[in-house]
PDB file of C-alpha atoms and ligand atoms in Angstrom:
ATOM      1  CA  MET A  28      10.201  24.047   9.618  1.00 62.00           C
ATOM      2  CA  SER A  29       8.854  22.783  12.814  1.00 67.00           C
ATOM      3  CA  SER A  30      10.263  19.866  14.641  1.00 87.00           C
ATOM      4  CA  VAL A  31       8.160  16.778  15.210  1.00 96.00           C
ATOM      5  CA  ARG A  32       8.345  14.145  17.725  1.00 97.00           C
ATOM      6  CA  ALA A  33       9.206  10.724  15.744  1.00 98.00           C
ATOM      7  CA  VAL A  34       6.698   7.977  15.826  1.00 98.00           C
ATOM      8  CA  THR A  35       8.394   4.586  15.426  1.00 98.00           C
ATOM      9  CA  VAL A  36       6.769   1.359  13.892  1.00 98.00           C
ATOM     10  CA  ARG A  37       8.994  -1.409  14.670  1.00 97.00           C
ATOM     11  CA  ASP A  38      12.298  -0.335  13.721  1.00 95.00           C
ATOM     12  CA  CYS A  39      11.322   2.377  11.689  1.00 97.00           C
ATOM     13  CA  ALA A  40      11.080   5.952  12.805  1.00 98.00           C
ATOM     14  CA  ILE A  41       8.854   8.225  11.088  1.00 98.00           C
ATOM     15  CA  GLY A  42       9.462  11.949  11.249  1.00 98.00           C
ATOM     16  CA  GLY A  43      13.271  11.822  11.947  1.00 97.00           C
ATOM     17  CA  ALA A  44      16.075  12.772   9.179  1.00 96.00           C
ATOM     18  CA  GLU A  45      14.869   9.904   6.992  1.00 97.00           C
ATOM     19  CA  VAL A  46      12.147  10.379   4.797  1.00 98.00           C
ATOM     20  CA  VAL A  47      10.013   6.955   4.991  1.00 98.00           C
ATOM     21  CA  VAL A  48       8.495   5.788   1.729  1.00 98.00           C
ATOM     22  CA  MET A  49       5.307   3.451   1.773  1.00 98.00           C
ATOM     23  CA  ALA A  50       4.425   1.787  -1.618  1.00 98.00           C
ATOM     24  CA  GLY A  51       2.580  -0.897  -3.293  1.00 98.00           C
ATOM     25  CA  PRO A  52      -0.855  -1.377  -5.142  1.00 98.00           C
ATOM     26  CA  CYS A  53      -4.029   0.389  -3.997  1.00 98.00           C
ATOM     27  CA  ALA A  54      -5.374  -3.121  -3.280  1.00 98.00           C
ATOM     28  CA  ILE A  55      -3.984  -6.568  -2.802  1.00 98.00           C
ATOM     29  CA  GLU A  56      -5.180  -8.724  -5.793  1.00 98.00           C
ATOM     30  CA  SER A  57      -3.387 -11.801  -5.904  1.00 98.00           C
ATOM     31  CA  ARG A  58       0.112 -13.329  -4.586  1.00 98.00           C
ATOM     32  CA  GLU A  59       1.690 -12.874  -7.868  1.00 98.00           C
ATOM     33  CA  GLN A  60       1.044  -9.204  -7.991  1.00 98.00           C
ATOM     34  CA  ILE A  61       1.938  -8.444  -4.125  1.00 98.00           C
ATOM     35  CA  PHE A  62       5.118 -10.157  -4.290  1.00 98.00           C
ATOM     36  CA  GLU A  63       6.073  -8.407  -7.573  1.00 98.00           C
ATOM     37  CA  ALA A  64       5.313  -5.128  -6.053  1.00 98.00           C
ATOM     38  CA  ALA A  65       7.086  -5.827  -2.629  1.00 98.00           C
ATOM     39  CA  GLU A  66      10.410  -6.828  -4.771  1.00 98.00           C
ATOM     40  CA  VAL A  67      10.590  -3.839  -6.681  1.00 98.00           C
ATOM     41  CA  VAL A  68       9.552  -0.995  -4.105  1.00 98.00           C
ATOM     42  CA  ALA A  69      11.844  -2.791  -1.427  1.00 98.00           C
ATOM     43  CA  ALA A  70      14.686  -3.073  -3.869  1.00 97.00           C
ATOM     44  CA  SER A  71      14.185   1.185  -4.570  1.00 97.00           C
ATOM     45  CA  GLY A  72      14.183   1.840  -0.788  1.00 97.00           C
ATOM     46  CA  ALA A  73      10.680   1.814   0.054  1.00 98.00           C
ATOM     47  CA  ARG A  74      10.480   0.624   3.912  1.00 98.00           C
ATOM     48  CA  PHE A  75       6.583  -0.186   3.936  1.00 98.00           C
ATOM     49  CA  LEU A  76       4.380  -2.185   1.740  1.00 98.00           C
ATOM     50  CA  ARG A  77       1.229  -0.689   1.093  1.00 98.00           C
ATOM     51  CA  GLY A  78      -2.160  -2.500   0.045  1.00 98.00           C
ATOM     52  CA  GLY A  79      -5.713  -2.528   0.942  1.00 98.00           C
ATOM     53  CA  ALA A  80      -7.505  -5.626   1.641  1.00 98.00           C
ATOM     54  CA  PHE A  81     -10.916  -4.320   2.849  1.00 97.00           C
ATOM     55  CA  LYS A  82     -11.478  -1.231   0.528  1.00 94.00           C
ATOM     56  CA  VAL A  83     -13.740   1.586   1.025  1.00 86.00           C
ATOM     57  CA  ARG A  84     -14.964   1.963  -2.493  1.00 87.00           C
ATOM     58  CA  THR A  85     -17.376   4.726  -3.613  1.00 87.00           C
ATOM     59  CA  SER A  86     -19.316   2.208  -5.485  1.00 92.00           C
ATOM     60  CA  PRO A  87     -20.727  -1.093  -3.962  1.00 92.00           C
ATOM     61  CA  THR A  88     -20.109  -2.754  -7.127  1.00 93.00           C
ATOM     62  CA  ALA A  89     -16.396  -2.008  -7.414  1.00 94.00           C
ATOM     63  CA  PHE A  90     -13.853  -4.551  -6.056  1.00 94.00           C
ATOM     64  CA  GLN A  91     -14.053  -4.742  -1.975  1.00 95.00           C
ATOM     65  CA  GLY A  92     -10.830  -6.513  -1.540  1.00 97.00           C
ATOM     66  CA  LEU A  93      -9.677  -9.848  -0.611  1.00 97.00           C
ATOM     67  CA  GLY A  94     -10.274  -9.327   3.333  1.00 97.00           C
ATOM     68  CA  TRP A  95      -8.029 -11.274   5.488  1.00 97.00           C
ATOM     69  CA  ASP A  96      -6.557 -13.471   2.674  1.00 98.00           C
ATOM     70  CA  GLY A  97      -5.152 -10.306   1.243  1.00 98.00           C
ATOM     71  CA  TRP A  98      -3.810  -9.395   4.524  1.00 98.00           C
ATOM     72  CA  LYS A  99      -1.694 -12.835   4.962  1.00 98.00           C
ATOM     73  CA  LEU A 100      -0.423 -12.234   1.353  1.00 98.00           C
ATOM     74  CA  LEU A 101       0.526  -8.466   2.462  1.00 98.00           C
ATOM     75  CA  ARG A 102       2.504 -10.058   5.374  1.00 98.00           C
ATOM     76  CA  GLU A 103       4.149 -12.860   3.644  1.00 98.00           C
ATOM     77  CA  ALA A 104       5.176 -10.257   0.823  1.00 98.00           C
ATOM     78  CA  ALA A 105       6.737  -7.721   3.360  1.00 98.00           C
ATOM     79  CA  ASP A 106       8.425 -10.370   5.258  1.00 98.00           C
ATOM     80  CA  ALA A 107       9.997 -11.952   2.289  1.00 98.00           C
ATOM     81  CA  HIS A 108      11.491  -8.548   1.679  1.00 97.00           C
ATOM     82  CA  GLY A 109      11.999  -7.480   5.032  1.00 97.00           C
ATOM     83  CA  MET A 110       9.637  -4.373   4.883  1.00 98.00           C
ATOM     84  CA  LEU A 111       6.819  -3.232   7.504  1.00 98.00           C
ATOM     85  CA  THR A 112       3.158  -3.133   6.342  1.00 98.00           C
ATOM     86  CA  VAL A 113       0.678  -0.434   6.301  1.00 99.00           C
ATOM     87  CA  SER A 114      -2.983  -1.274   5.436  1.00 98.00           C
ATOM     88  CA  GLU A 115      -6.524   0.111   6.223  1.00 98.00           C
ATOM     89  CA  ILE A 116      -8.369  -0.789   9.100  1.00 98.00           C
ATOM     90  CA  LEU A 117     -12.086  -0.342   8.903  1.00 96.00           C
ATOM     91  CA  HIS A 118     -13.676  -1.859  12.261  1.00 95.00           C
ATOM     92  CA  GLU A 119     -12.711  -1.874  15.589  1.00 96.00           C
ATOM     93  CA  GLU A 120     -13.628  -5.682  15.714  1.00 96.00           C
ATOM     94  CA  GLN A 121     -10.749  -6.069  13.181  1.00 97.00           C
ATOM     95  CA  ILE A 122      -8.221  -4.511  15.329  1.00 98.00           C
ATOM     96  CA  ASP A 123      -6.781  -7.263  17.743  1.00 96.00           C
ATOM     97  CA  GLU A 124      -6.512  -9.669  14.711  1.00 95.00           C
ATOM     98  CA  ALA A 125      -5.104  -7.300  12.346  1.00 97.00           C
ATOM     99  CA  ARG A 126      -1.994  -6.872  14.480  1.00 97.00           C
ATOM    100  CA  ARG A 127      -0.498 -10.185  13.103  1.00 97.00           C
ATOM    101  CA  PHE A 128      -0.410  -8.569   9.593  1.00 98.00           C
ATOM    102  CA  VAL A 129      -0.511  -5.007   9.723  1.00 98.00           C
ATOM    103  CA  ASP A 130       2.139  -2.989  11.436  1.00 98.00           C
ATOM    104  CA  PHE A 131       0.769   0.602  10.919  1.00 98.00           C
ATOM    105  CA  ALA A 132      -2.984   1.126  10.781  1.00 98.00           C
ATOM    106  CA  GLN A 133      -4.395   3.375   8.020  1.00 98.00           C
ATOM    107  CA  ILE A 134      -7.637   5.160   8.837  1.00 98.00           C
ATOM    108  CA  GLY A 135      -8.992   6.227   5.348  1.00 98.00           C
ATOM    109  CA  SER A 136     -10.088   9.353   4.188  1.00 98.00           C
ATOM    110  CA  ARG A 137     -13.793   8.420   4.567  1.00 97.00           C
ATOM    111  CA  ASN A 138     -13.229   7.357   8.273  1.00 97.00           C
ATOM    112  CA  MET A 139     -11.694  10.353   9.355  1.00 98.00           C
ATOM    113  CA  GLN A 140     -14.391  11.188  11.695  1.00 98.00           C
ATOM    114  CA  ASN A 141     -15.516   7.591  12.397  1.00 98.00           C
ATOM    115  CA  ILE A 142     -15.164   8.688  16.265  1.00 98.00           C
ATOM    116  CA  PRO A 143     -15.683   5.072  17.634  1.00 98.00           C
ATOM    117  CA  LEU A 144     -12.637   3.856  15.109  1.00 98.00           C
ATOM    118  CA  LEU A 145     -10.356   6.732  16.305  1.00 98.00           C
ATOM    119  CA  LYS A 146     -11.133   5.903  19.956  1.00 98.00           C
ATOM    120  CA  ALA A 147     -10.828   2.048  19.588  1.00 98.00           C
ATOM    121  CA  LEU A 148      -7.380   2.732  17.809  1.00 98.00           C
ATOM    122  CA  GLY A 149      -6.564   5.095  20.872  1.00 98.00           C
ATOM    123  CA  ARG A 150      -7.037   2.210  23.144  1.00 98.00           C
ATOM    124  CA  SER A 151      -4.902  -0.243  21.093  1.00 96.00           C
ATOM    125  CA  ARG A 152      -1.699   1.322  21.197  1.00 84.00           C
ATOM    126  CA  MET A 153      -1.318   0.477  17.436  1.00 97.00           C
ATOM    127  CA  PRO A 154       0.591   2.948  15.216  1.00 98.00           C
ATOM    128  CA  VAL A 155      -1.915   4.742  13.499  1.00 98.00           C
ATOM    129  CA  MET A 156      -1.730   6.523  10.038  1.00 99.00           C
ATOM    130  CA  LEU A 157      -4.556   9.126   9.968  1.00 99.00           C
ATOM    131  CA  LYS A 158      -5.748  10.223   6.502  1.00 98.00           C
ATOM    132  CA  ARG A 159      -7.416  13.568   6.050  1.00 98.00           C
ATOM    133  CA  GLY A 160     -11.140  13.469   5.050  1.00 98.00           C
ATOM    134  CA  PHE A 161     -11.133  14.984   2.077  1.00 98.00           C
ATOM    135  CA  GLY A 162     -13.913  17.508   2.993  1.00 98.00           C
ATOM    136  CA  CYS A 163     -12.439  18.395   6.247  1.00 98.00           C
ATOM    137  CA  THR A 164     -10.302  21.245   7.274  1.00 98.00           C
ATOM    138  CA  ILE A 165      -6.850  21.071   8.876  1.00 98.00           C
ATOM    139  CA  ASP A 166      -8.578  21.937  12.356  1.00 98.00           C
ATOM    140  CA  GLU A 167     -11.159  19.059  12.099  1.00 98.00           C
ATOM    141  CA  TRP A 168      -8.050  16.672  11.079  1.00 99.00           C
ATOM    142  CA  VAL A 169      -6.062  17.981  14.194  1.00 98.00           C
ATOM    143  CA  HIS A 170      -8.897  17.232  16.636  1.00 98.00           C
ATOM    144  CA  ALA A 171      -9.518  13.637  15.077  1.00 98.00           C
ATOM    145  CA  ALA A 172      -5.957  12.935  15.758  1.00 98.00           C
ATOM    146  CA  GLU A 173      -6.663  14.284  19.284  1.00 98.00           C
ATOM    147  CA  TYR A 174      -9.202  11.758  19.772  1.00 98.00           C
ATOM    148  CA  ILE A 175      -6.583   8.942  19.109  1.00 98.00           C
ATOM    149  CA  LEU A 176      -3.959  10.734  21.632  1.00 98.00           C
ATOM    150  CA  THR A 177      -6.277  11.574  24.360  1.00 98.00           C
ATOM    151  CA  GLU A 178      -7.197   7.529  24.582  1.00 98.00           C
ATOM    152  CA  GLY A 179      -3.627   6.822  25.433  1.00 97.00           C
ATOM    153  CA  ASN A 180      -1.905   6.155  21.993  1.00 98.00           C
ATOM    154  CA  PRO A 181       0.719   8.788  21.306  1.00 98.00           C
ATOM    155  CA  ASP A 182       1.654   7.078  18.057  1.00 98.00           C
ATOM    156  CA  VAL A 183      -0.095   8.917  15.304  1.00 98.00           C
ATOM    157  CA  VAL A 184       0.995  10.071  11.959  1.00 99.00           C
ATOM    158  CA  LEU A 185      -0.938  12.434   9.638  1.00 99.00           C
ATOM    159  CA  CYS A 186      -1.283  11.840   5.916  1.00 99.00           C
ATOM    160  CA  GLU A 187      -2.282  14.666   3.566  1.00 99.00           C
ATOM    161  CA  ARG A 188      -3.982  13.039   0.509  1.00 98.00           C
ATOM    162  CA  GLY A 189      -5.585  16.107  -1.043  1.00 98.00           C
ATOM    163  CA  ILE A 190      -9.138  17.707  -0.567  1.00 98.00           C
ATOM    164  CA  ARG A 191     -11.989  18.280  -2.789  1.00 98.00           C
ATOM    165  CA  THR A 192     -12.074  21.935  -4.573  1.00 98.00           C
ATOM    166  CA  PHE A 193     -13.634  23.177  -7.552  1.00 98.00           C
ATOM    167  CA  GLU A 194     -10.680  22.026  -9.540  1.00 98.00           C
ATOM    168  CA  SER A 195     -11.659  18.715 -11.844  1.00 98.00           C
ATOM    169  CA  ALA A 196      -8.302  18.636 -13.459  1.00 98.00           C
ATOM    170  CA  THR A 197      -7.159  16.477 -10.701  1.00 98.00           C
ATOM    171  CA  ARG A 198      -9.008  13.908  -8.503  1.00 98.00           C
ATOM    172  CA  PHE A 199      -8.435  15.961  -5.165  1.00 98.00           C
ATOM    173  CA  THR A 200      -6.248  19.046  -4.843  1.00 98.00           C
ATOM    174  CA  LEU A 201      -3.021  18.199  -2.407  1.00 98.00           C
ATOM    175  CA  ASP A 202      -2.864  20.951   0.059  1.00 98.00           C
ATOM    176  CA  VAL A 203       0.638  21.596   0.305  1.00 98.00           C
ATOM    177  CA  ALA A 204       0.437  24.133   3.298  1.00 98.00           C
ATOM    178  CA  ALA A 205      -1.558  21.681   5.293  1.00 98.00           C
ATOM    179  CA  VAL A 206       1.778  19.770   5.780  1.00 98.00           C
ATOM    180  CA  PRO A 207       3.868  22.342   7.861  1.00 98.00           C
ATOM    181  CA  ILE A 208       0.515  23.604   9.417  1.00 98.00           C
ATOM    182  CA  ALA A 209      -0.512  20.180  10.957  1.00 98.00           C
ATOM    183  CA  LYS A 210       3.219  19.372  11.759  1.00 98.00           C
ATOM    184  CA  LYS A 211       3.132  22.732  13.782  1.00 98.00           C
ATOM    185  CA  ARG A 212      -0.342  22.131  15.400  1.00 98.00           C
ATOM    186  CA  LEU A 213       0.199  18.711  16.841  1.00 98.00           C
ATOM    187  CA  GLY A 214       4.141  18.137  16.790  1.00 98.00           C
ATOM    188  CA  LEU A 215       3.761  14.838  14.945  1.00 98.00           C
ATOM    189  CA  PRO A 216       4.978  13.615  11.515  1.00 98.00           C
ATOM    190  CA  VAL A 217       2.904  14.165   8.462  1.00 98.00           C
ATOM    191  CA  LEU A 218       3.041  12.049   5.325  1.00 99.00           C
ATOM    192  CA  VAL A 219       1.970  12.981   1.948  1.00 99.00           C
ATOM    193  CA  ASP A 220      -0.118  10.788  -0.370  1.00 99.00           C
ATOM    194  CA  PRO A 221       0.463  11.965  -4.110  1.00 99.00           C
ATOM    195  CA  SER A 222      -1.467   9.175  -5.511  1.00 99.00           C
ATOM    196  CA  HIS A 223      -4.953   9.862  -4.443  1.00 98.00           C
ATOM    197  CA  ALA A 224      -4.489  13.694  -4.731  1.00 98.00           C
ATOM    198  CA  ALA A 225      -3.535  13.368  -8.463  1.00 98.00           C
ATOM    199  CA  GLY A 226      -5.829  10.738  -9.473  1.00 98.00           C
ATOM    200  CA  ASN A 227      -3.832  10.424 -12.793  1.00 98.00           C
ATOM    201  CA  ARG A 228      -0.215   8.787 -12.736  1.00 98.00           C
ATOM    202  CA  GLU A 229       1.070  11.789 -14.945  1.00 98.00           C
ATOM    203  CA  TRP A 230       1.092  14.061 -12.063  1.00 98.00           C
ATOM    204  CA  VAL A 231       2.107  11.650  -9.293  1.00 98.00           C
ATOM    205  CA  GLU A 232       5.840  12.274  -9.513  1.00 98.00           C
ATOM    206  CA  CYS A 233       5.557  15.785  -9.226  1.00 98.00           C
ATOM    207  CA  LEU A 234       3.250  15.818  -6.339  1.00 98.00           C
ATOM    208  CA  ALA A 235       5.829  13.185  -4.516  1.00 98.00           C
ATOM    209  CA  LEU A 236       8.760  15.445  -5.213  1.00 98.00           C
ATOM    210  CA  THR A 237       6.429  18.685  -3.589  1.00 98.00           C
ATOM    211  CA  GLY A 238       5.659  16.501  -0.930  1.00 98.00           C
ATOM    212  CA  VAL A 239       9.276  16.062   0.204  1.00 98.00           C
ATOM    213  CA  ALA A 240       9.935  19.586  -0.449  1.00 98.00           C
ATOM    214  CA  CYS A 241       7.097  21.124   1.738  1.00 98.00           C
ATOM    215  CA  GLY A 242       8.473  19.117   4.510  1.00 98.00           C
ATOM    216  CA  GLY A 243       6.502  15.668   4.285  1.00 98.00           C
ATOM    217  CA  ASP A 244       8.102  12.889   6.683  1.00 98.00           C
ATOM    218  CA  GLY A 245       7.181  10.215   4.239  1.00 98.00           C
ATOM    219  CA  LEU A 246       5.074   9.362   0.973  1.00 98.00           C
ATOM    220  CA  LEU A 247       2.393   6.837   0.436  1.00 99.00           C
ATOM    221  CA  VAL A 248       2.366   5.835  -3.134  1.00 99.00           C
ATOM    222  CA  GLU A 249       0.544   3.510  -5.333  1.00 98.00           C
ATOM    223  CA  THR A 250       2.170   1.478  -7.709  1.00 98.00           C
ATOM    224  CA  HIS A 251       1.101  -1.783  -9.755  1.00 98.00           C
ATOM    225  CA  PRO A 252       2.865  -4.273 -11.983  1.00 98.00           C
ATOM    226  CA  GLU A 253      -0.020  -3.599 -14.919  1.00 98.00           C
ATOM    227  CA  PRO A 254      -1.996  -0.447 -13.934  1.00 98.00           C
ATOM    228  CA  SER A 255      -4.448  -1.177 -16.926  1.00 98.00           C
ATOM    229  CA  LYS A 256      -5.361  -4.483 -15.335  1.00 98.00           C
ATOM    230  CA  ALA A 257      -5.680  -2.905 -11.712  1.00 98.00           C
ATOM    231  CA  LEU A 258      -9.190  -3.830  -9.890  1.00 97.00           C
ATOM    232  CA  SER A 259      -8.847  -0.374  -7.714  1.00 96.00           C
ATOM    233  CA  ASP A 260      -7.350   3.028  -8.589  1.00 97.00           C
ATOM    234  CA  GLY A 261      -5.448   2.049 -11.770  1.00 98.00           C
ATOM    235  CA  PRO A 262      -5.326   5.358 -13.752  1.00 98.00           C
ATOM    236  CA  GLN A 263      -3.181   6.796 -10.761  1.00 98.00           C
ATOM    237  CA  ALA A 264      -0.961   3.796 -10.346  1.00 98.00           C
ATOM    238  CA  VAL A 265       2.815   4.238 -11.242  1.00 98.00           C
ATOM    239  CA  PRO A 266       3.679   1.186 -13.334  1.00 98.00           C
ATOM    240  CA  LEU A 267       6.316  -0.497 -11.198  1.00 98.00           C
ATOM    241  CA  GLY A 268       8.846  -0.301 -13.946  1.00 98.00           C
ATOM    242  CA  ASP A 269       8.585   3.526 -13.405  1.00 98.00           C
ATOM    243  CA  PHE A 270       9.008   3.447  -9.715  1.00 98.00           C
ATOM    244  CA  PRO A 271      12.595   3.283  -9.294  1.00 98.00           C
ATOM    245  CA  ALA A 272      13.207   6.447 -11.535  1.00 98.00           C
ATOM    246  CA  LEU A 273      10.478   8.213  -9.172  1.00 98.00           C
ATOM    247  CA  MET A 274      12.520   7.013  -5.995  1.00 98.00           C
ATOM    248  CA  GLU A 275      15.904   8.402  -7.243  1.00 97.00           C
ATOM    249  CA  LYS A 276      14.276  11.759  -8.198  1.00 98.00           C
ATOM    250  CA  THR A 277      12.475  11.753  -4.556  1.00 98.00           C
ATOM    251  CA  ARG A 278      16.127  10.730  -3.129  1.00 97.00           C
ATOM    252  CA  ARG A 279      17.501  14.063  -4.662  1.00 97.00           C
ATOM    253  CA  VAL A 280      14.870  16.367  -3.259  1.00 98.00           C
ATOM    254  CA  CYS A 281      15.220  14.747   0.323  1.00 98.00           C
ATOM    255  CA  HIS A 282      19.163  15.651  -0.077  1.00 97.00           C
ATOM    256  CA  ALA A 283      18.204  19.063  -1.280  1.00 98.00           C
ATOM    257  CA  VAL A 284      15.989  19.827   1.803  1.00 97.00           C
ATOM    258  CA  GLY A 285      18.428  18.133   4.408  1.00 97.00           C
ATOM    259  CA  ARG A 286      17.004  14.685   4.570  1.00 97.00           C
ATOM    260  CA  SER A 287      17.905  11.366   3.689  1.00 96.00           C
ATOM    261  CA  MET A 288      16.095   8.324   2.312  1.00 95.00           C
ATOM    262  CA  ALA A 289      16.725   4.499   2.475  1.00 87.00           C
ATOM    263  CA  GLY A 290      18.961   3.641  -0.105  1.00 81.00           C
ATOM    264  CA  SER A 291      18.210   1.774  -3.397  1.00 77.00           C
ATOM    265  CA  ARG A 292      19.444  -2.002  -2.690  1.00 75.00           C
ATOM    266  CA  VAL A 293      19.698  -2.051  -6.363  1.00 65.00           C
ATOM    267  CA  ALA A 294      22.088   0.673  -6.786  1.00 53.00           C
ATOM    268  CA  ALA A 295      24.027  -0.616  -3.595  1.00 51.00           C
ATOM    269  CA  ALA A 296      24.597  -4.117  -4.955  1.00 49.00           C
ATOM    270  CA  ALA A 297      25.702  -2.769  -8.347  1.00 45.00           C
TER     271      ALA A 297
HETATM  272  C1  PEP B   8      -6.051   4.214  -0.173  1.00 58.05           C
HETATM  273  O1  PEP B   8      -5.119   4.496   0.418  1.00 58.05           O
HETATM  274  O2  PEP B   8      -6.114   3.194  -1.013  1.00 58.05           O
HETATM  275  C2  PEP B   8      -7.380   4.996   0.061  1.00 58.05           C
HETATM  276  C3  PEP B   8      -8.617   4.294   0.071  1.00 58.05           C
HETATM  277  O3  PEP B   8      -7.181   6.440   0.541  1.00 58.05           O
HETATM  278  P1  PEP B   8      -8.032   7.563   0.901  1.00 58.05           P
HETATM  279  O4  PEP B   8      -8.746   6.941   2.139  1.00 58.05           O
HETATM  280  O5  PEP B   8      -7.163   8.381   1.145  1.00 58.05           O
HETATM  281  O6  PEP B   8      -9.228   7.671  -0.122  1.00 58.05           O
HETATM  282 MN1   MN B   9      -6.347   3.510  -3.772  1.00 58.05          MN
END
């Protein structure tokens, strides 16, 4: 497997021996929800708390997120559990202020070719996670990353989140081969998002384990205290109660492929 240059977000290296897990709800919905999620995912070994505050939804009538209030809650919940934050940034104008709340800037699938946003993040020097556009080739994805790199920001991590194919049994099709190919093309870390690829929680575990086995440097997983009440992406949310078991299995696959994963604080304390 090709070696990559690790990208460091605060004190966390992505692309080294450790597989880095980022987990939390699709959208931040309330203080209770994000704090509950943070407690469980941190205890299971996740290093980043994820959660969208500005949601890019297919329909304009769907929940659009809590905005800045959501980011404040994300920061508080992450800080309370010694975690880093990852969240989607939509506009160039959000970048400066976002740095107070967001450690790792996510560019969503629908914005992968938003060139002004890519260039602005390239100038910002904020670590960036570039999701693959679901209708884009690996080549287009690599060129999108180059827009950020050539503006002077070396801290770019890619994220394979599934592409649109003729298959409709899953929401998208996880392009497993894209992980080693993109790593080789850019020499940068690649994460895997099993949640948006699956679209159904039943297949998330299988795709998460596959994501580590094919060389993914980390995972981005959606989990929710009560998926049936989730305001966004409920069907693919792993119930928080099932998250520790998913992490245990993932840890075993990490070891099988010569990687490690942050320890479960619950197991360590027992
Ligand atoms: C998300 O991470 O919640 C999200 C909207 O992802 P994507 O951009 O991959 O659809
Ligand atoms: Mn989502």
